[in-house]
Short mmCIF file of C-alpha atoms in Angstrom, two decimals:
data_model
loop_
_atom_site.label_atom_id
_atom_site.label_comp_id
_atom_site.label_asym_id
_atom_site.label_seq_id
_atom_site.Cartn_x
_atom_site.Cartn_y
_atom_site.Cartn_z
CA MET A 1 -25.78 5.72 8.19
CA ARG A 2 -26.43 6.68 11.79
CA ALA A 3 -29.70 5.90 13.49
CA HIS A 4 -31.71 7.62 16.18
CA ASP A 5 -31.88 6.02 19.60
CA ASP A 6 -33.68 2.69 19.63
CA ASP A 7 -37.28 3.46 20.62
CA ARG A 8 -38.02 -0.04 21.86
CA PRO A 9 -38.05 -0.67 25.64
CA ASN A 10 -34.71 -1.80 27.06
CA GLY A 11 -32.94 -1.49 23.69
CA PRO A 12 -29.18 -1.18 23.83
CA ALA A 13 -29.21 2.48 22.86
CA ASN A 14 -31.84 3.39 25.43
CA ALA A 15 -30.10 1.44 28.14
CA ALA A 16 -26.90 3.35 27.40
CA SER A 17 -28.90 6.61 27.48
CA GLY A 18 -27.89 9.97 26.11
CA VAL A 19 -28.51 11.99 22.97
CA SER A 20 -26.51 11.44 19.82
CA ARG A 21 -24.77 14.34 18.15
CA GLN A 22 -23.22 14.79 14.73
CA VAL A 23 -19.45 14.45 14.97
CA GLY A 24 -16.57 15.48 12.81
CA ASN A 25 -18.29 18.56 11.42
CA ALA A 26 -15.80 21.12 10.22
CA ALA A 27 -17.70 23.79 12.15
CA GLU A 28 -16.96 21.90 15.39
CA GLY A 29 -13.19 21.99 14.89
CA PRO A 30 -10.61 19.33 14.00
CA GLY A 31 -11.77 15.82 13.25
CA PRO A 32 -11.78 13.36 16.15
CA VAL A 33 -9.66 10.37 17.00
CA VAL A 34 -11.85 7.25 16.71
CA VAL A 35 -11.13 4.31 19.03
CA ALA A 36 -12.61 0.96 18.01
CA VAL A 37 -13.81 -1.57 20.56
CA SER A 38 -14.86 -4.87 19.01
CA GLY A 39 -15.23 -7.00 22.11
CA ARG A 40 -12.33 -9.22 21.03
CA GLU A 41 -9.38 -6.90 21.62
CA THR A 42 -8.21 -5.35 24.84
CA SER A 43 -9.05 -1.64 24.90
CA LEU A 44 -7.32 0.22 27.72
CA ALA A 45 -3.93 0.77 26.02
CA PRO A 46 -5.57 2.02 22.78
CA LEU A 47 -7.88 4.27 24.79
CA ARG A 48 -4.99 5.81 26.71
CA ALA A 49 -3.00 6.29 23.51
CA ALA A 50 -5.98 8.01 21.87
CA ALA A 51 -6.45 10.23 24.92
CA ALA A 52 -2.82 11.39 24.91
CA ILE A 53 -2.79 12.06 21.16
CA ALA A 54 -6.15 13.85 21.18
CA ARG A 55 -5.15 16.06 24.12
CA ARG A 56 -1.99 17.26 22.31
CA GLN A 57 -3.87 17.82 19.05
CA GLY A 58 -6.88 19.46 20.70
CA THR A 59 -9.29 17.01 19.10
CA PRO A 60 -12.17 14.98 20.60
CA VAL A 61 -12.29 11.21 20.93
CA GLU A 62 -15.15 9.01 19.72
CA MET A 63 -15.50 5.41 20.89
CA VAL A 64 -17.05 2.93 18.45
CA VAL A 65 -18.32 -0.28 20.02
CA VAL A 66 -19.06 -3.05 17.52
CA PHE A 67 -21.40 -5.94 18.25
CA GLU A 68 -20.94 -8.76 15.75
CA PRO A 69 -23.96 -11.12 15.76
CA ARG A 70 -23.26 -14.81 15.45
CA PHE A 71 -26.14 -15.28 13.02
CA PRO A 72 -27.97 -12.94 10.60
CA LEU A 73 -30.40 -10.51 12.19
CA PRO A 74 -33.90 -9.69 10.90
CA LEU A 75 -34.16 -6.30 9.22
CA ARG A 76 -36.45 -3.47 10.27
CA PRO A 77 -38.59 -2.31 7.31
CA GLY A 78 -37.63 1.07 5.96
CA GLU A 79 -35.08 2.85 3.84
CA ASP A 80 -32.14 1.99 6.13
CA MET A 81 -33.03 -1.70 6.52
CA ALA A 82 -31.42 -1.57 9.97
CA PRO A 83 -30.98 -4.88 11.81
CA ARG A 84 -33.22 -5.58 14.79
CA LEU A 85 -31.77 -6.97 17.99
CA ASP A 86 -34.90 -8.96 18.81
CA ASP A 87 -33.06 -11.86 20.41
CA PRO A 88 -32.78 -11.16 24.18
CA ALA A 89 -29.40 -12.89 24.46
CA GLN A 90 -27.89 -10.78 21.68
CA ARG A 91 -29.36 -7.62 23.15
CA ARG A 92 -27.72 -8.47 26.47
CA GLN A 93 -24.40 -9.05 24.72
CA ALA A 94 -24.61 -5.70 22.95
CA GLN A 95 -25.50 -3.98 26.21
CA TRP A 96 -22.56 -5.69 27.93
CA LEU A 97 -20.18 -4.28 25.30
CA VAL A 98 -21.51 -0.77 25.91
CA GLU A 99 -21.20 -1.14 29.68
CA ARG A 100 -17.65 -2.46 29.34
CA ALA A 101 -16.74 0.50 27.16
CA ARG A 102 -18.18 2.84 29.77
CA ALA A 103 -16.14 1.18 32.51
CA GLU A 104 -12.94 1.43 30.48
CA ARG A 105 -13.69 5.06 29.64
CA HIS A 106 -14.09 5.75 33.37
CA GLN A 107 -10.70 4.12 34.09
CA VAL A 108 -9.00 6.32 31.49
CA ALA A 109 -10.69 9.40 32.99
CA ALA A 110 -8.55 8.99 36.11
CA ASP A 111 -5.60 10.36 34.08
CA TYR A 112 -7.55 12.13 31.34
CA PRO A 113 -10.67 13.73 32.91
CA GLU A 114 -11.96 14.76 29.49
CA ALA A 115 -12.57 11.08 28.75
CA ASP A 116 -15.83 11.28 30.71
CA GLN A 117 -17.17 13.45 27.87
CA TRP A 118 -16.33 10.96 25.10
CA VAL A 119 -19.30 9.78 23.10
CA ILE A 120 -19.82 6.03 22.70
CA HIS A 121 -21.51 4.70 19.56
CA LEU A 122 -22.81 1.16 19.19
CA GLU A 123 -22.47 -0.42 15.75
CA VAL A 124 -24.03 -3.73 14.70
CA GLY A 125 -22.39 -5.79 11.97
CA ASP A 126 -18.97 -6.75 10.63
CA ALA A 127 -16.40 -4.98 12.83
CA PRO A 128 -13.85 -3.77 10.21
CA THR A 129 -16.60 -2.64 7.85
CA LYS A 130 -18.49 -0.75 10.54
CA ILE A 131 -15.35 0.83 12.02
CA ALA A 132 -14.19 2.08 8.61
CA ARG A 133 -17.61 3.57 7.92
CA ALA A 134 -17.96 5.13 11.39
CA ALA A 135 -14.53 6.78 11.19
CA ARG A 136 -15.30 8.12 7.72
CA GLN A 137 -18.66 9.51 8.83
CA ALA A 138 -17.04 11.12 11.87
CA ARG A 139 -14.44 12.71 9.56
CA ALA A 140 -11.76 11.40 11.87
CA TRP A 141 -8.07 11.89 11.15
CA LEU A 142 -6.96 8.72 12.97
CA THR A 143 -8.45 5.32 13.88
CA VAL A 144 -7.00 3.54 16.92
CA VAL A 145 -7.50 -0.21 17.40
CA GLY A 146 -6.18 -2.85 19.78
CA LEU A 147 -3.68 -5.51 18.74
CA GLY A 148 -4.36 -7.86 21.65
CA ARG A 149 -1.69 -9.34 23.88
CA ALA A 150 1.39 -11.41 23.08
CA GLY A 151 0.51 -15.05 22.55
CA ASP A 152 -3.06 -14.38 21.49
CA PRO A 153 -3.51 -16.14 18.10
CA THR A 154 -6.33 -13.75 17.10
CA ALA A 155 -4.37 -10.61 18.00
CA GLY A 156 -4.18 -8.04 15.23
CA GLN A 157 -6.90 -9.60 13.06
CA LEU A 158 -9.13 -6.54 13.33
CA ALA A 159 -6.35 -4.17 12.26
CA ARG A 160 -5.27 -6.44 9.39
CA ARG A 161 -8.78 -6.50 7.94
CA LEU A 162 -9.37 -2.81 8.61
CA MET A 163 -6.26 -1.74 6.69
CA TYR A 164 -7.89 -2.88 3.42
CA LEU A 165 -11.10 -0.91 4.07
CA SER A 166 -9.98 2.30 5.70
CA ASP A 167 -8.89 5.48 3.94
CA LEU A 168 -7.60 6.92 7.24
CA PRO A 169 -4.38 6.29 9.15
CA ILE A 170 -4.66 3.30 11.52
CA LEU A 171 -2.81 3.11 14.82
CA GLY A 172 -2.68 -0.42 16.24
CA VAL A 173 -1.69 -0.57 19.92
CA ALA A 174 -0.78 -3.80 21.72
CA GLY A 175 -2.79 -4.50 24.85
CA ASP A 176 0.36 -4.74 26.94
CA GLY A 177 2.21 -2.03 25.03
CA PRO A 178 2.85 1.63 25.87
CA SER A 179 0.22 4.28 25.45
CA GLU A 180 2.75 7.12 25.02
CA PHE A 181 5.19 7.08 22.11
CA THR A 182 8.32 9.11 22.73
CA SER A 183 9.93 7.89 19.50
CA VAL A 184 8.71 6.54 16.17
CA LEU A 185 10.43 4.71 13.32
CA VAL A 186 9.20 5.76 9.85
CA ASP A 187 9.69 3.39 6.93
CA GLY A 188 10.96 5.45 3.99
CA GLY A 189 10.00 2.69 1.54
CA PRO A 190 10.15 2.60 -2.27
CA SER A 191 7.36 5.07 -2.83
CA THR A 192 6.51 8.74 -2.51
CA ALA A 193 4.62 8.09 0.73
CA GLY A 194 7.51 8.67 3.14
CA VAL A 195 6.70 12.34 3.74
CA ARG A 196 3.01 11.60 4.31
CA VAL A 197 3.82 8.84 6.81
CA ALA A 198 6.35 10.99 8.65
CA ARG A 199 3.99 13.94 8.95
CA THR A 200 1.27 11.69 10.36
CA ALA A 201 3.76 10.21 12.81
CA MET A 202 4.81 13.69 13.99
CA ARG A 203 1.20 14.37 15.01
CA ILE A 204 1.47 11.41 17.39
CA LEU A 205 4.85 12.31 18.91
CA PRO A 206 4.96 14.40 22.10
CA PRO A 207 7.23 17.48 22.25
CA GLY A 208 10.87 16.38 22.33
CA GLY A 209 10.07 13.08 20.67
CA GLU A 210 12.42 11.32 18.26
CA LEU A 211 11.58 10.68 14.60
CA HIS A 212 13.71 7.96 12.99
CA LEU A 213 13.64 8.03 9.17
CA VAL A 214 14.88 4.63 7.98
CA SER A 215 15.22 3.42 4.39
CA VAL A 216 15.66 -0.29 3.68
CA SER A 217 16.94 -1.63 0.36
CA PRO A 218 14.84 -4.79 -0.11
CA VAL A 219 16.17 -8.16 -1.19
CA ALA A 220 15.47 -9.35 -4.73
CA GLY A 221 11.86 -10.27 -5.44
CA LYS A 222 10.29 -8.30 -2.62
CA LEU A 223 8.66 -5.88 -5.05
CA ALA A 224 6.89 -8.54 -7.14
CA PRO A 225 8.78 -7.99 -10.45
CA GLY A 226 6.55 -7.10 -13.36
CA MET A 227 3.73 -5.86 -11.11
CA VAL A 228 5.13 -2.43 -10.27
CA PRO A 229 3.52 0.30 -12.43
CA ALA A 230 5.79 2.09 -14.88
CA GLY A 231 7.45 5.10 -13.34
CA THR A 232 7.13 3.84 -9.74
CA PRO A 233 10.44 4.32 -7.89
CA VAL A 234 11.79 1.00 -6.64
CA LEU A 235 14.66 2.34 -4.60
CA PRO A 236 14.06 3.48 -1.03
CA ASN A 237 13.80 7.17 -0.39
CA ASP A 238 16.91 9.01 0.72
CA PRO A 239 16.30 9.57 4.45
CA GLU A 240 18.19 12.86 4.35
CA ALA A 241 15.98 14.05 1.48
CA LEU A 242 12.95 13.07 3.54
CA ARG A 243 14.25 15.14 6.43
CA ARG A 244 14.61 18.20 4.19
CA GLN A 245 11.08 17.81 2.79
CA LEU A 246 9.55 17.45 6.25
CA GLU A 247 10.84 20.67 7.77
CA PRO A 248 10.19 19.25 11.27
CA PRO A 249 9.60 21.60 14.19
CA PRO A 250 12.69 22.26 16.33
CA GLU A 251 11.31 20.28 19.29
CA VAL A 252 11.32 17.05 17.22
CA VAL A 253 14.66 15.21 17.08
CA VAL A 254 15.17 13.61 13.64
CA ARG A 255 17.60 10.74 13.05
CA THR A 256 18.22 8.89 9.78
CA ALA A 257 19.54 5.45 8.82
CA ARG A 258 19.98 3.17 5.80
CA LEU A 259 19.59 -0.61 6.03
CA ASP A 260 19.70 -3.61 3.67
CA GLY A 261 17.67 -6.81 3.69
CA ASP A 262 14.09 -7.83 4.30
CA PRO A 263 12.24 -4.56 5.09
CA ALA A 264 9.98 -5.92 7.85
CA VAL A 265 12.78 -7.83 9.57
CA GLN A 266 15.20 -4.90 9.40
CA LEU A 267 12.69 -2.32 10.61
CA LEU A 268 11.57 -4.46 13.55
CA SER A 269 15.17 -5.29 14.49
CA TYR A 270 16.14 -1.61 14.36
CA ALA A 271 13.14 -0.71 16.54
CA ASP A 272 13.99 -3.45 19.06
CA GLN A 273 17.63 -2.41 19.34
CA LEU A 274 16.77 1.24 19.99
CA ARG A 275 13.59 0.43 21.97
CA ILE A 276 11.38 2.43 19.64
CA PRO A 277 7.75 1.69 20.62
CA LEU A 278 6.06 2.74 17.35
CA VAL A 279 6.80 1.66 13.76
CA ALA A 280 5.10 3.59 10.92
CA SER A 281 4.72 2.54 7.30
CA ALA A 282 2.62 3.32 4.25
CA ILE A 283 -0.15 1.07 2.97
CA GLU A 284 0.94 0.70 -0.64
CA GLY A 285 -1.53 0.77 -3.53
CA ARG A 286 -5.02 2.16 -3.99
CA THR A 287 -6.95 -1.12 -4.02
CA ALA A 288 -6.73 -4.37 -2.09
CA THR A 289 -5.21 -6.06 -5.15
CA GLU A 290 -2.53 -3.41 -5.57
CA ARG A 291 -1.73 -3.53 -1.89
CA THR A 292 -1.25 -7.28 -2.12
CA LEU A 293 1.02 -7.13 -5.18
CA LEU A 294 3.12 -4.14 -4.21
CA ARG A 295 5.43 -3.84 -1.23
CA ASN A 296 3.10 -3.96 1.76
CA LEU A 297 4.63 -4.25 5.22
CA GLY A 298 1.36 -3.80 7.11
CA PRO A 299 0.52 -7.49 7.70
CA SER A 300 4.10 -8.34 8.71
CA LEU A 301 4.32 -5.46 11.17
CA LEU A 302 0.93 -6.26 12.67
CA ARG A 303 1.75 -9.95 13.07
CA ALA A 304 4.86 -9.00 15.06
CA ARG A 305 2.57 -7.30 17.64
CA ARG A 306 5.39 -5.31 19.24
CA GLY A 307 4.36 -2.07 20.87
CA ALA A 308 2.40 -0.22 18.22
CA VAL A 309 2.11 0.09 14.45
CA LEU A 310 0.97 3.12 12.42
CA LEU A 311 -0.30 2.41 8.89
CA VAL A 312 -0.93 5.34 6.55
CA PRO A 313 -2.99 4.78 3.35
CA PRO A 314 -2.42 6.49 -0.01
CA ALA A 315 -3.44 10.13 -0.26
CA ALA A 316 -6.57 9.17 -2.21
CA VAL A 317 -8.07 5.72 -1.68
CA ARG A 318 -10.88 4.39 -3.82
CA GLU A 319 -14.10 4.35 -1.80
CA PRO A 320 -14.74 0.72 -0.77
CA VAL A 321 -18.17 -0.74 -1.36
CA LEU A 322 -19.55 -1.38 2.10
CA PRO A 323 -22.79 -3.23 2.89
CA GLN A 324 -25.74 -1.13 3.99
CA THR A 325 -27.40 -3.80 6.14
CA SER A 326 -26.38 -2.51 9.56
CA VAL A 327 -26.57 0.86 11.23
CA ALA A 328 -25.08 2.63 14.22
CA ALA A 329 -27.11 3.09 17.38
CA PRO A 330 -25.51 5.94 19.38
CA ALA A 331 -24.98 4.92 22.97
CA GLY A 332 -24.47 8.41 24.35
CA VAL A 333 -22.31 9.53 27.25
#
C-alpha cells in the first residue's frame, strides 16, 4: 500500500519533495516500466535500458528505491502499520539512496530528457518483496533490475529472488552491459511459453532488430522425470512453428536454430558466438515449488551475468503472499 508523504520534519519523503501520483492507471495510458534501485546494484545501465524501451513503447518510467533496514523498525500505529524511520542514521541512509537515484536520473536525462520527469518512490523493507508489490501496484508491464558487474559475488541476487515473487516480466541488465539490445535470443523451451516470451522480447527490440528463436533438446534428467505434469510437452518447440505463430512485423529479422545439450550452456554459447546481448526465457511453473522442479533456466542465466537476461513468468501466476509491514513513501520528482 502506498503512503502519503512523511509528515515528520526532515523525513525522507519530505526531503525528496514532490507530490505523489497514482501510476499505472488505465486512464493514463500504457503501464510503465519500473526500474528497481536497491542500493546494492549498479543502476545506470538498467536506467538507460528502461529509458530506451519506454521511449519506443510510449510508456512512462517509475523508479523504485528500496531501503533495507539492518534491524527491525518500530511500527506506526494504524491500519497500515507502516515502519517508522526514527533512527537518524537509517533516515540518512534512506535519504542518501533517494539522492543517488536523483543523480543517476539526471545523468540519464542527458540522452533521454524525459527522464527528468520520472517519479521516484522510496520503499522500506525487503527489496524483492517491495519491488514486486510496487510493480504490481503500478500496473507495470516490465520490471528492470541491475545484475551488478562481473566478479561481484552478490551480482544478480536481487533478480534471482525477484523471479519467484513477480508476476511480470523481469529484465536484468549487467552494470557493465549494453543498454540497447539490437538482437535477442529466445529460448523455445519444452513448454507453450515460447510465443509469450518472444512477443515480450519483440517489445524490447528496436526497429530492425534480430529475433533468434532457438530450441534446445535437453540432456537426460534435465526435466526432473516424474515431476512433469501429465500432458506437458517435453520436447522443445519447433522454432519454425514459433515463427509462424508470432507473425512478427516486417522490420524484425527472425532467425531460427536447433541445438542439443544442456539448455543453459547451449543458449549462452550461441549468444556469445553471435554476440547477442539479451537472452530471454520463460519462468516455468506457477509456484516456487513448480519452478524449482520443472525446467527453469532463470538462475543459470542470471548467474552467468552476461549482458542482459529477460525472464517471462507464466500467463497467470498465483498471487504471492507478501508481508504488509512496510509501505512506500513517494519521493517525488
